[in-house]
Amino acid sequence: MTGLDRFLDSFFNLRVAVEYLPKIIDGFWLTILLAFCIILSGLAAGLALAVLRSLGIRPVNWLIIFVVDLFRALPPLVIIVLLYFGLPAAGLSISGFASAWLSLALVLMAFSEEIFWAGITAVPRGQWEAARSTGLTFAATLGHVVLPQAVRMVVPPLTNRTIAITKGTALASVVAVPEILGAAQAGVSFSFNPTPLTLGALAYVVLFFPVVILGRWIETRFAWKR
Amino acid sequence: MTFDDFLLAFFSLEIVGQAWPILWTGLQQTLLLSAIVVPLGVGGGMLLALLSTVRHRLVRWPLMVWVDFFRAVPPLVLLIFVYAGLPFAGLEVSAIGAVAIGFFLNTGAYYGEILRAGIESVPAGQMEAARSTGLTRWQTMRYVVLPQAVRNVLPDLISNTLEVVKLTSIASVVALPELLFQARQAQSVTYNATPIVAAAVVYFLLLWPVVRLLSRLENRQLAGRR
Amino acid sequence: MAQTPPIVAAHGIHKHFGTLHVLKGVDLMVAERELVFVIGPSGSGKSTLLRCLNRLEEPSSGSITVDGIDMLSRSTDINAARQRVGMVFQSFNLYPHMTALGNVALALRKVQGKSRAEAEARARAALDRVHLADRAGHFPGQLSGGQQQRVAIARAIALEPRVMLFDEPTSALDPELVGGVLAAMRELREDGMTMVVVSHEMGFAKAAADRVVFMADGLVVEQGPPAELFGAPRHERTRAFLGQIERH
C-alpha cells in the first residue's frame, strides 16, 4: 500500500464510516440537546444574577462576584470531574449528562453575568433618571429601558462566549456521555480505525462552523459605535 | 450523612497532606505546560494576524477558513484526533507533542483573531505617517502598528491566556500528569474526593488574581467606549 | 525661473478609485525653494495629488520625479526616496505609544541606521527648530493639538527632506492653535525649504506663497502668484470658489 492509500484507509475508511455513522449521528443530537440545555439555563441564570446585582444589596453583590469569579477561574473539566466523581462520595449520584450540563451552565452563568452586568452599567445614568422621572418603577425602568439597550450592546461578546463554552460539550465524553466525541472514541476502540474520529470532527465542523460564521456576522452587525 | 462525614469526604486535611506531593508535581506540570503552549499560541496567532494584513484573495480566504475551522472544532476533539488518530497514519506523537500541536492550532486561531482586531484598530494614518518617513512595511508593523495593536487588545489577550491555562486541564485526557490528572490519580488511590477539591482550590488561587484584573480592565474598556 | 530643474515634476497624473475619476491629468512643477499653495473645493483631488507625490497613493498613470528620482519606477527604493519627501498630515498621526522624541527619532534609527544617541541628538535639534525641545519627553496625549502638529513637522524635517508636503496641516486645530503651526511653517520657508501646501489658510497663502494652484474636479484650473490669483482670477470657477471663501 502506498502512503496515501494507507492514509485514506485509516482516516476515510468507507466501510468503517458507514458502520459508525449512526452512532455519530446519535451523538450529534445528544450534543445539540446538551448545548441547548446549557445555553438556556446558563444565560437565564446569568441574566438573573445580573438583575439581582443591579438591586445594589452589598452582601448579595459580594456573593455574586465571588461565585462569578469562582466559575471564571476554574477549568470546566475540573468542575465536571468534581461533580461526577465527587458527588457520589456525598451520597449523591449524578449522571454524566447532568454533571456536564450543570458544570457548563454554571460557567456560562458566570461569564454571561459579567457581560450582562457590564452592559447594564454601560447604559448612561440619564436613561435611568429619565425613566424614573416619568414615574416608571425600578423594575419597569430595568425591563423596558435599560435591559433592551444593555442586551443589544452585549450581543457580540455574549455570542462569542456562548459559542466557546458550548464547545465544551465535548468534555462530557470524559464522564462517559456518548455525545459526538464519546461516540467517536468508542467507535475507534471497537474498529481499530480512526475514521470515526474523522466523522466526529466533521460533525463538530458541521455543527459549529455555521455558528462561528454567525458570530462573525453578529460582531460586524452589532459593532460598537465608536 | 453528617456534616463531619461531608468534611471527611471533601475537605479532609489528612488526605490533602497525603496527596500534596502528587498534586505539587501536577501543578508544576500545569505551569510548565502553560509556559509551552501560551508562547506557541501567541506565536501562531501573530503569524495568522500578520498574514491577514495581506489583502490578496488567495491569502485572505484560506486564512479565514483556517481560523474558523479551528475555532469550530472543540480543542478536546482536536487533541484526541492528534493523539489517537495520527499513530494510525504512522506518526507516533507523545502526549506533550499532541498537546503542543492541538493547542498551536486551536489557541493560535483565537490569538490570531484577537491580534487581527488589534491591528485593524490602529488608524490607517499611523501606517501612512510611518511609511511617509521611509519605514518599510515590516518596520512600520514592528515599531508603530503592533505596539499599539497589542495595547488596544490587551484585555482580550489576557482573557484568552486565562482560558488557555484553564484549557491545559484537558491534557489529563491524554494521560499527561498535570494538576487534574494527578488529582484524579490521588483520588483513585485514596477513594476520597478531597484531592480534586484541593486541585480546584489550587486552580482558583492561581487564577483568581487574573480574573479580578480582567474584571477591572473590562469595565474600564466598556466605560471608555461610551 | 527655469534655470534650475524642478525638484518636483509631476506629469499627466490620473487617479481612479474604482469608477471614481479623481485626478484627470494633472501637471505640477515645483522649483527649488518655492512654496506652492494648492487650493480648491473639497473633492477637487488636491489631497490625492499630494499623496501621489510620495506614492502613498499609487497613481493610475502619469510620471512623477522628485529630486531627479523616478518615484513610480519599480526599481526605485521607495523607502529611501520617501526620505526626501517629508509629509505632514491633517490628523498629525503621531505615534501615541512613543514620546515626542521617540516619534522623531524612529525613522532616523530604523531607516537611516543611526545610533540611538545620534538619532536622539538630531531629533532634539529638529524639535528645537519647532520650539518644542522642552517637550521631548512628553507623549502625544500630553500635548495640545498645535504642539502635536509641530512635533509632526519635526518628525519630517529631521530626515532632511528636499521637499515638504503639508496636507491641510491646520484644519484639525482649534483657531487659537493655528498660529504656532503657521509660524513653524514660515520659519521653514525662511530657511529655504521647498514646500507644497494644501490648505484653506488663505491669509497665509497671500503672505507666504510664491504660487497658488487652484484645482477643481481633478484638474488644475489656473495658477499664478497669489496677488494675481486672488486679485484677478481669470476663471469663473476660481471666482466662485474665492467668493465662497471670503464670505466665511
XYZ file of C-alpha atoms in Angstrom:
700
model
C 0.000 0.000 0.000
C 1.252 3.471 -0.758
C 1.334 6.123 1.935
C -1.734 7.861 0.532
C -3.713 4.630 0.357
C -2.800 3.866 3.910
C -3.800 7.343 4.974
C -7.142 7.130 3.193
C -7.748 3.632 4.527
C -7.088 4.900 8.042
C -8.908 8.213 8.145
C -11.505 7.910 5.390
C -12.400 4.236 5.525
C -15.803 3.991 3.915
C -16.749 0.648 5.468
C -15.983 1.875 8.973
C -17.660 5.188 8.247
C -20.901 3.517 7.190
C -20.837 1.268 10.238
C -20.341 4.016 12.803
C -22.209 6.897 11.181
C -25.478 6.101 13.038
C -23.658 6.256 16.394
C -22.083 9.572 15.465
C -25.483 10.919 14.403
C -26.959 9.846 17.742
C -24.047 11.654 19.374
C -24.747 14.694 17.192
C -28.311 15.001 18.524
C -27.133 14.420 22.073
C -24.538 17.211 21.683
C -27.257 19.550 20.409
C -29.543 18.654 23.318
C -26.757 19.206 25.823
C -25.749 22.504 24.192
C -29.366 23.666 24.195
C -29.787 22.890 27.901
C -26.530 24.656 28.768
C -27.278 27.802 26.771
C -30.834 28.147 28.039
C -30.107 27.634 31.718
C -26.704 29.330 31.693
C -27.896 32.546 30.048
C -31.074 32.675 32.130
C -29.105 32.265 35.356
C -26.529 34.829 34.228
C -29.196 37.400 33.403
C -30.977 36.710 36.694
C -27.767 37.260 38.657
C -27.032 40.492 36.769
C -30.515 41.823 37.541
C -30.135 40.765 41.158
C -26.824 42.591 41.270
C -28.414 45.793 39.966
C -30.547 45.955 43.137
C -27.358 47.012 44.889
C -27.584 44.904 48.058
C -23.988 44.847 49.283
C -23.616 41.334 50.794
C -25.578 39.791 47.923
C -23.329 41.508 45.399
C -20.186 40.270 47.104
C -21.551 36.761 46.961
C -22.406 37.139 43.270
C -18.958 38.490 42.481
C -17.333 35.604 44.321
C -19.420 32.960 42.555
C -18.753 34.577 39.184
C -15.019 34.754 39.858
C -15.009 31.144 41.020
C -16.542 29.814 37.842
C -14.411 32.053 35.648
C -11.239 30.788 37.317
C -11.974 27.040 37.394
C -11.371 24.949 34.273
C -14.725 23.470 33.110
C -13.275 19.959 33.019
C -12.272 20.265 36.689
C -15.852 21.198 37.595
C -17.267 18.329 35.547
C -14.894 15.821 37.131
C -15.534 17.212 40.594
C -19.299 16.840 40.240
C -19.195 13.456 38.556
C -16.605 11.744 40.725
C -17.036 13.826 43.855
C -20.786 13.963 44.447
C -21.158 10.187 44.845
C -18.860 10.477 47.849
C -21.560 12.656 49.379
C -24.146 10.003 48.606
C -25.492 11.893 45.597
C -25.086 10.107 42.330
C -25.243 12.259 39.238
C -25.282 11.209 35.599
C -22.522 12.257 33.234
C -25.028 14.274 31.213
C -26.256 16.118 34.292
C -22.778 16.875 35.565
C -21.689 18.249 32.189
C -24.893 20.282 31.895
C -24.653 21.695 35.405
C -20.921 22.461 35.143
C -21.019 24.232 31.796
C -24.241 26.047 32.709
C -22.518 27.389 35.827
C -19.548 28.533 33.743
C -21.809 30.200 31.186
C -23.783 31.761 34.025
C -20.605 33.307 35.424
C -19.363 34.692 32.122
C -22.750 35.928 30.972
C -23.476 37.592 34.332
C -20.262 39.552 33.930
C -21.179 40.545 30.381
C -24.831 41.420 31.172
C -23.679 43.430 34.175
C -21.155 45.339 32.076
C -23.975 46.109 29.650
C -26.297 47.340 32.385
C -23.654 49.641 33.867
C -22.825 50.948 30.393
C -26.326 52.348 29.914
C -25.995 56.055 30.809
C -27.327 57.280 34.142
C -29.553 59.733 32.321
C -31.595 56.826 30.970
C -32.424 55.698 34.500
C -33.200 59.228 35.596
C -35.363 59.998 32.581
C -37.368 56.813 33.013
C -37.821 57.232 36.764
C -38.833 60.894 36.278
C -41.760 59.757 34.135
C -42.937 57.607 37.025
C -41.692 54.200 35.856
C -40.868 51.829 38.693
C -37.382 50.391 39.162
C -38.480 47.111 37.598
C -40.174 48.805 34.645
C -37.133 51.016 34.044
C -34.859 47.999 34.104
C -37.129 45.882 31.926
C -38.273 48.413 29.354
C -35.463 50.946 29.182
C -32.159 49.624 30.483
C -32.103 45.931 29.626
C -33.107 46.353 25.964
C -30.170 48.728 25.474
C -27.796 46.623 27.569
C -28.629 43.369 25.811
C -28.153 44.919 22.395
C -24.757 46.222 23.455
C -23.549 42.865 24.735
C -24.744 40.644 21.890
C -21.316 40.256 20.221
C -19.247 39.357 23.301
C -22.068 37.177 24.594
C -22.355 35.270 21.324
C -18.634 34.538 21.187
C -18.500 33.466 24.814
C -21.564 31.259 24.432
C -20.040 29.541 21.412
C -16.748 28.960 23.227
C -18.425 27.464 26.281
C -20.854 25.369 24.264
C -17.888 23.766 22.521
C -17.086 22.397 25.983
C -19.831 19.813 25.408
C -17.012 17.627 24.055
C -15.701 17.473 27.622
C -18.722 15.363 28.516
C -17.016 12.451 26.758
C -14.658 12.310 29.755
C -17.584 11.376 32.013
C -18.905 8.728 29.623
C -21.578 10.727 27.826
C -21.956 9.283 24.300
C -22.065 12.707 22.621
C -20.143 13.176 19.364
C -16.643 12.766 20.769
C -17.662 9.963 23.129
C -19.345 8.056 20.307
C -16.343 8.631 18.039
C -13.858 7.392 20.618
C -15.933 4.296 21.278
C -16.007 3.714 17.526
C -12.217 3.959 17.306
C -11.635 1.440 20.044
C -14.090 -1.049 18.515
C -12.905 -0.744 14.920
C -9.189 -0.051 15.463
C -9.548 2.637 12.849
C -9.606 6.429 13.339
C -12.336 7.058 10.761
C -14.990 7.570 13.482
C -12.803 10.395 14.817
C -12.744 11.969 11.362
C -16.539 11.694 11.304
C -16.713 13.201 14.778
C -14.510 16.130 13.814
C -16.646 16.658 10.696
C -19.809 16.534 12.808
C -18.412 19.294 15.019
C -17.474 21.331 11.978
C -20.991 20.885 10.568
C -22.411 21.955 13.921
C -20.129 24.846 14.827
C -18.855 26.240 11.524
C -22.185 27.988 10.807
C -22.246 29.185 14.411
C -18.752 30.669 14.146
C -19.704 32.412 10.888
C -22.879 33.672 12.570
C -20.728 35.013 15.405
C -18.556 36.856 12.902
C -21.615 38.337 11.231
C -23.144 39.421 14.529
C -19.860 41.022 15.511
C -19.920 43.331 12.494
C -23.679 43.819 12.615
C -23.769 44.918 16.261
C -20.359 46.582 16.173
C -19.716 49.089 18.946
C -20.449 52.621 17.911
C -17.217 54.423 18.485
C -24.652 11.971 56.079
C -23.443 14.158 58.900
C -21.510 17.345 58.419
C -18.392 15.587 59.689
C -18.788 12.893 57.035
C -19.099 15.642 54.441
C -15.931 17.312 55.633
C -14.156 13.978 55.642
C -15.237 13.221 52.088
C -14.388 16.589 50.549
C -12.138 18.562 52.859
C -10.015 16.025 54.708
C -6.787 17.692 55.786
C -5.210 14.299 56.282
C -5.867 13.383 52.663
C -4.578 16.762 51.477
C -1.370 16.011 53.360
C -1.061 12.617 51.714
C -1.920 13.824 48.240
C 0.059 17.052 48.294
C 3.334 15.671 46.826
C 1.371 14.262 43.868
C -0.612 17.457 43.431
C 2.563 19.521 43.634
C 4.169 17.683 40.687
C 0.869 18.159 38.869
C 0.913 21.904 39.480
C 4.479 22.092 38.203
C 3.439 20.245 35.047
C 0.481 22.586 34.567
C 2.748 25.621 34.851
C 5.341 24.090 32.540
C 2.640 23.169 30.028
C 1.266 26.717 30.132
C 4.753 28.090 29.602
C 4.959 25.983 26.442
C 1.502 26.377 24.917
C 0.927 30.093 25.571
C 4.005 31.278 23.602
C 3.179 28.700 20.945
C -0.365 30.035 20.610
C 0.723 33.679 20.642
C 3.375 32.930 18.018
C 0.896 31.110 15.803
C -1.640 33.887 16.297
C 0.908 36.560 15.410
C 1.699 34.701 12.211
C -2.004 34.498 11.296
C -2.598 38.160 12.173
C 0.326 39.314 10.045
C -0.858 37.144 7.167
C -4.300 38.719 7.488
C -2.817 42.113 6.585
C -2.085 40.721 3.132
C -5.081 41.853 1.145
C -4.734 39.259 -1.593
C -7.734 36.961 -2.126
C -5.553 33.869 -2.317
C -4.321 34.616 1.207
C -7.491 36.040 2.723
C -9.928 33.232 2.038
C -7.798 30.234 3.020
C -6.795 32.135 6.140
C -10.401 32.810 7.111
C -11.351 29.161 6.556
C -8.321 28.020 8.593
C -9.183 30.285 11.523
C -12.902 29.491 11.507
C -12.237 25.761 11.142
C -10.005 25.614 14.184
C -12.376 27.799 16.136
C -15.225 25.431 15.246
C -13.533 22.218 16.359
C -13.535 21.806 20.157
C -9.967 21.674 21.490
C -10.500 18.284 23.117
C -11.628 16.828 19.782
C -8.528 18.245 18.133
C -6.317 16.854 20.872
C -7.826 13.359 20.681
C -7.661 13.455 16.909
C -3.951 14.276 17.002
C -3.125 11.918 19.849
C -5.229 8.903 18.926
C -5.529 9.470 15.197
C -2.027 10.279 13.966
C -0.474 6.949 15.054
C -2.774 5.301 12.506
C -1.062 7.408 9.862
C 2.269 6.076 11.032
C 3.091 9.189 13.052
C 3.701 8.464 16.716
C 3.213 11.551 18.870
C 3.870 11.820 22.573
C 1.184 13.241 24.831
C 3.076 16.513 25.136
C 3.610 16.613 21.375
C -0.105 16.107 20.767
C -0.942 18.848 23.254
C 1.540 21.205 21.607
C 0.109 20.583 18.115
C -3.529 20.784 19.251
C -3.002 23.964 21.240
C -0.961 25.575 18.483
C -3.832 25.027 16.026
C -6.686 25.915 18.378
C -5.362 28.747 20.535
C -3.345 30.103 17.605
C -6.625 30.727 15.776
C -8.057 32.597 18.784
C -4.936 34.672 19.416
C -4.858 35.346 15.677
C -8.375 36.790 15.686
C -7.603 38.985 18.683
C -4.368 40.325 17.220
C -6.031 40.897 13.855
C -8.694 43.004 15.542
C -5.893 44.864 17.327
C -4.067 45.622 14.093
C -7.303 46.791 12.472
C -7.948 49.102 15.433
C -4.835 51.145 14.646
C -5.839 54.091 12.423
C -4.639 53.986 8.813
C -2.962 57.355 9.354
C -0.380 55.699 11.591
C 0.655 53.407 8.776
C 0.779 56.337 6.316
C 2.791 58.562 8.614
C 5.337 55.817 9.193
C 5.590 54.946 5.508
C 5.984 58.640 4.612
C 9.167 58.735 6.716
C 10.558 55.815 4.742
C 9.940 52.937 7.156
C 9.331 49.665 5.324
C 6.057 47.723 5.670
C 7.683 45.381 8.128
C 9.335 48.146 10.201
C 6.022 50.001 10.300
C 4.322 46.856 11.585
C 7.038 46.135 14.113
C 7.608 49.594 15.609
C 4.379 51.509 15.007
C 1.359 49.266 14.473
C 1.956 46.185 16.642
C 2.824 48.011 19.891
C -0.440 49.942 19.613
C -2.394 46.883 18.463
C -1.270 44.809 21.441
C -2.088 47.588 23.868
C -5.560 48.052 22.353
C -6.496 44.392 22.792
C -4.583 43.675 25.992
C -7.698 42.659 27.992
C -8.674 40.181 25.286
C -5.153 38.778 25.170
C -5.084 38.297 28.941
C -8.574 36.785 28.890
C -7.569 34.323 26.190
C -4.413 33.426 28.075
C -6.529 32.672 31.138
C -8.668 30.365 29.002
C -5.575 28.659 27.615
C -4.148 27.991 31.074
C -7.500 26.559 32.149
C -7.624 24.505 28.987
C -4.358 22.724 29.847
C -6.582 20.591 32.116
C -7.756 18.669 29.041
C -4.220 17.274 28.747
C -5.287 14.950 31.571
C -7.364 13.082 28.986
C -4.202 12.019 27.155
C -2.606 10.999 30.479
C -0.288 13.962 30.769
C 0.394 14.220 34.519
C -0.776 17.806 35.022
C -2.797 19.015 38.005
C -6.179 17.484 37.173
C -4.672 14.163 36.125
C -2.650 13.946 39.316
C -5.704 14.844 41.386
C -7.656 12.007 39.821
C -4.767 9.636 40.460
C -4.722 10.668 44.089
C -8.493 10.300 44.256
C -8.389 6.758 42.928
C -5.714 5.834 45.447
C -7.393 7.420 48.469
C -11.036 6.752 47.481
C -11.755 10.305 48.539
C -12.862 13.405 46.620
C -10.599 15.718 48.590
C -7.697 15.714 46.080
C -9.999 17.000 43.323
C -11.355 19.683 45.615
C -7.773 20.556 46.503
C -6.862 20.796 42.813
C -9.858 23.076 42.248
C -8.695 25.281 45.116
C -5.192 25.428 43.611
C -6.597 26.438 40.218
C -8.739 29.062 41.881
C -5.905 30.559 43.931
C -3.672 30.555 40.872
C -6.152 32.215 38.522
C -8.330 34.369 40.758
C -5.970 37.375 40.604
C -6.128 37.219 36.808
C -9.928 37.099 36.875
C -10.036 40.137 39.195
C -7.627 42.052 36.958
C -9.685 41.208 33.885
C -12.903 42.239 35.501
C -11.443 45.677 36.175
C -9.891 46.014 32.721
C -13.139 45.009 31.002
C -15.180 47.517 32.964
C -12.730 50.255 32.090
C -12.796 49.243 28.437
C -16.580 49.371 28.315
C -16.592 52.740 30.064
C -14.020 54.008 27.554
C -16.218 53.038 24.650
C -19.056 55.273 25.639
C 12.515 80.639 -13.391
C 13.690 77.744 -15.492
C 17.435 77.876 -14.786
C 17.376 75.019 -12.279
C 15.456 71.820 -12.993
C 12.316 71.491 -10.865
C 12.532 69.464 -7.633
C 9.067 68.037 -8.132
C 7.843 67.265 -11.618
C 4.514 65.506 -11.989
C 3.080 64.956 -15.462
C -0.323 63.749 -16.580
C -1.333 62.262 -13.247
C -4.553 60.264 -13.355
C -6.075 58.528 -10.363
C -9.108 56.278 -10.317
C -10.775 54.905 -7.199
C -12.921 52.190 -8.692
C -15.256 54.061 -11.043
C -14.407 57.428 -9.496
C -12.021 59.526 -11.598
C -10.347 61.747 -9.007
C -7.351 63.145 -10.908
C -7.798 63.761 -14.618
C -4.346 64.502 -15.918
C -2.679 66.913 -13.523
C 0.725 68.543 -14.100
C 2.608 70.088 -11.210
C 6.127 71.535 -11.232
C 7.790 72.857 -8.109
C 11.111 74.711 -8.256
C 13.743 74.629 -5.561
C 12.910 76.874 -2.547
C 9.438 77.508 -3.917
C 6.312 77.475 -1.746
C 3.352 76.264 -3.750
C -0.114 76.518 -2.288
C -2.824 74.202 -3.600
C -6.413 75.318 -3.001
C -9.774 74.120 -4.188
C -13.154 72.841 -3.056
C -13.297 69.539 -1.173
C -13.297 66.634 -3.568
C -11.197 68.536 -6.089
C -8.404 65.975 -5.745
C -5.807 68.213 -4.099
C -5.084 65.872 -1.193
C -4.932 62.886 -3.514
C -2.423 64.724 -5.695
C -0.253 65.417 -2.659
C -0.403 61.786 -1.556
C 0.597 60.649 -5.020
C 3.803 62.711 -4.806
C 5.324 60.351 -2.213
C 3.324 57.410 -3.534
C 1.118 56.909 -0.501
C -1.423 56.670 -3.300
C -0.467 54.821 -6.454
C -1.336 56.999 -9.481
C -3.229 55.142 -12.197
C -0.988 56.742 -14.810
C 1.468 59.575 -15.269
C 5.018 60.251 -14.169
C 6.492 61.764 -11.016
C 10.104 62.675 -10.370
C 11.322 64.143 -7.126
C 14.877 65.449 -6.924
C 15.664 63.505 -10.092
C 14.286 60.191 -8.765
C 11.535 58.441 -10.689
C 9.049 57.841 -7.869
C 6.901 55.405 -9.850
C 9.648 53.145 -11.169
C 9.694 49.593 -9.922
C 13.458 49.793 -9.483
C 13.296 52.803 -7.156
C 13.754 52.052 -3.469
C 10.588 53.852 -2.413
C 11.526 53.877 1.275
C 14.804 55.627 0.522
C 13.032 58.024 -1.847
C 10.410 58.923 0.756
C 13.195 60.216 2.971
C 13.490 63.130 0.560
C 9.788 63.958 0.794
C 8.570 64.963 4.231
C 4.842 64.839 4.885
C 2.629 66.458 7.497
C -0.928 65.178 7.909
C -4.206 66.819 8.861
C -4.625 64.455 11.826
C -0.940 64.655 12.921
C -0.676 60.837 13.070
C 1.865 60.931 15.865
C 2.632 57.502 17.327
C 0.721 57.558 20.638
C 2.945 54.962 22.306
C 6.135 56.973 21.851
C 7.344 60.280 23.300
C 7.800 63.311 21.049
C 11.497 62.442 20.892
C 10.732 58.810 20.071
C 8.392 59.893 17.271
C 11.091 61.997 15.649
C 13.934 59.537 16.224
C 12.246 56.358 14.926
C 12.953 56.751 11.203
C 16.414 58.198 11.903
C 17.302 54.969 13.666
C 15.450 52.398 11.622
C 15.693 53.845 8.123
C 18.892 55.858 8.269
C 20.520 53.354 10.642
C 21.832 55.940 13.072
C 22.786 55.004 16.603
C 20.285 55.812 19.336
C 22.485 58.635 20.658
C 22.962 60.254 17.273
C 19.310 59.846 16.303
C 18.191 61.436 19.543
C 20.622 64.332 19.185
C 19.218 65.046 15.732
C 15.672 64.587 16.936
C 16.304 67.117 19.699
C 17.674 69.568 17.156
C 14.578 69.101 14.999
C 12.282 69.636 17.989
C 14.263 72.750 18.807
C 13.543 74.103 15.339
C 9.822 73.972 16.098
C 10.485 75.337 19.628
C 9.445 72.154 21.419
C 12.797 70.962 22.776
C 11.336 71.187 26.284
C 8.527 68.780 25.330
C 10.799 65.983 24.090
C 9.771 63.591 26.875
C 6.019 64.185 26.513
C 3.658 61.703 24.922
C 1.301 62.959 22.179
C -1.662 62.692 24.549
C 0.004 65.223 26.852
C 0.458 67.827 24.100
C -2.007 70.312 22.598
C -3.083 69.809 19.004
C -0.810 72.615 17.840
C 2.165 71.152 19.672
C 1.408 67.714 18.231
C 1.400 69.119 14.732
C 4.732 70.844 15.331
C 6.193 67.538 16.559
C 4.896 66.004 13.326
C 6.729 68.743 11.390
C 9.887 67.986 13.373
C 9.488 64.281 12.575
C 9.501 65.127 8.878
C 12.300 67.724 8.823
C 14.623 65.597 10.963
C 15.109 63.403 7.899
C 16.364 66.491 5.977
C 13.911 66.152 3.096
C 14.315 68.101 -0.156
C 10.622 68.952 -0.212
C 7.858 69.072 2.403
C 4.214 68.215 1.741
C 1.532 69.650 4.037
C -1.923 68.061 3.828
C -4.320 70.530 5.485
C -1.993 70.886 8.468
C -4.229 73.273 10.422
C -7.771 72.056 9.649
C -7.978 69.828 12.724
C -6.829 72.581 15.078
C -8.748 74.993 17.271
C -8.355 78.537 15.868
C -6.100 79.723 18.695
C -3.608 76.934 17.992
C -3.243 77.586 14.256
C -0.769 80.458 14.711
C 2.017 78.346 16.182
C 1.892 75.851 13.339
C 1.870 78.569 10.677
C 4.819 80.247 12.413
C 6.772 76.992 12.271
C 5.953 76.686 8.571
C 7.030 80.275 7.932
C 10.382 79.631 9.618
C 10.884 76.576 7.452
C 10.174 78.716 4.430
C 12.722 81.305 5.530
C 15.305 78.526 5.840
C 14.747 77.808 2.170
C 12.627 74.637 2.344
C 10.673 73.706 -0.768
C 7.038 73.245 0.226
C 3.743 72.105 -1.266
C 0.814 73.061 0.962
C -2.810 72.004 0.663
C -4.723 74.307 2.985
C -7.587 76.730 3.447
C -5.418 79.308 5.237
C -5.828 81.993 2.550
C -4.136 84.631 4.693
C -1.030 82.504 4.931
C -1.172 81.832 1.188
C -1.339 85.554 0.387
C 1.531 86.344 2.739
C 3.919 83.488 2.118
C 3.185 81.574 -1.097
C 5.201 82.046 -4.303
C 2.469 80.487 -6.363
C -1.119 79.398 -5.822
C -2.638 76.484 -7.732
C -6.417 76.272 -7.934
C -7.828 72.808 -8.519
C -11.394 71.704 -9.217
C -12.874 68.384 -10.349
C -9.493 66.672 -10.636
C -7.891 69.343 -12.842
C -5.688 72.399 -12.355
C -7.981 75.279 -13.344
C -5.454 78.068 -13.035
C -2.298 79.056 -11.205
C -0.187 82.126 -10.583
C 1.328 84.397 -7.934
C -1.055 84.967 -5.007
C -1.598 88.632 -5.814
C -2.695 87.697 -9.323
C -4.828 84.677 -8.468
C -6.577 86.256 -5.511
C -6.693 89.749 -7.004
C -7.767 88.979 -10.535
C -8.815 85.384 -11.046
C -9.342 84.600 -14.728
C -11.765 81.701 -14.444
C -15.381 81.795 -13.333
C -14.819 78.648 -11.254
C -11.976 80.305 -9.322
C -14.032 83.436 -8.693
C -16.945 81.374 -7.368
C -14.673 79.443 -5.016
C -12.869 82.519 -3.711
C -16.178 84.342 -3.283
C -17.434 81.481 -1.118
C -14.276 81.528 0.986
C -14.482 85.292 1.504
C -17.983 85.037 2.878
C -16.831 82.686 5.623
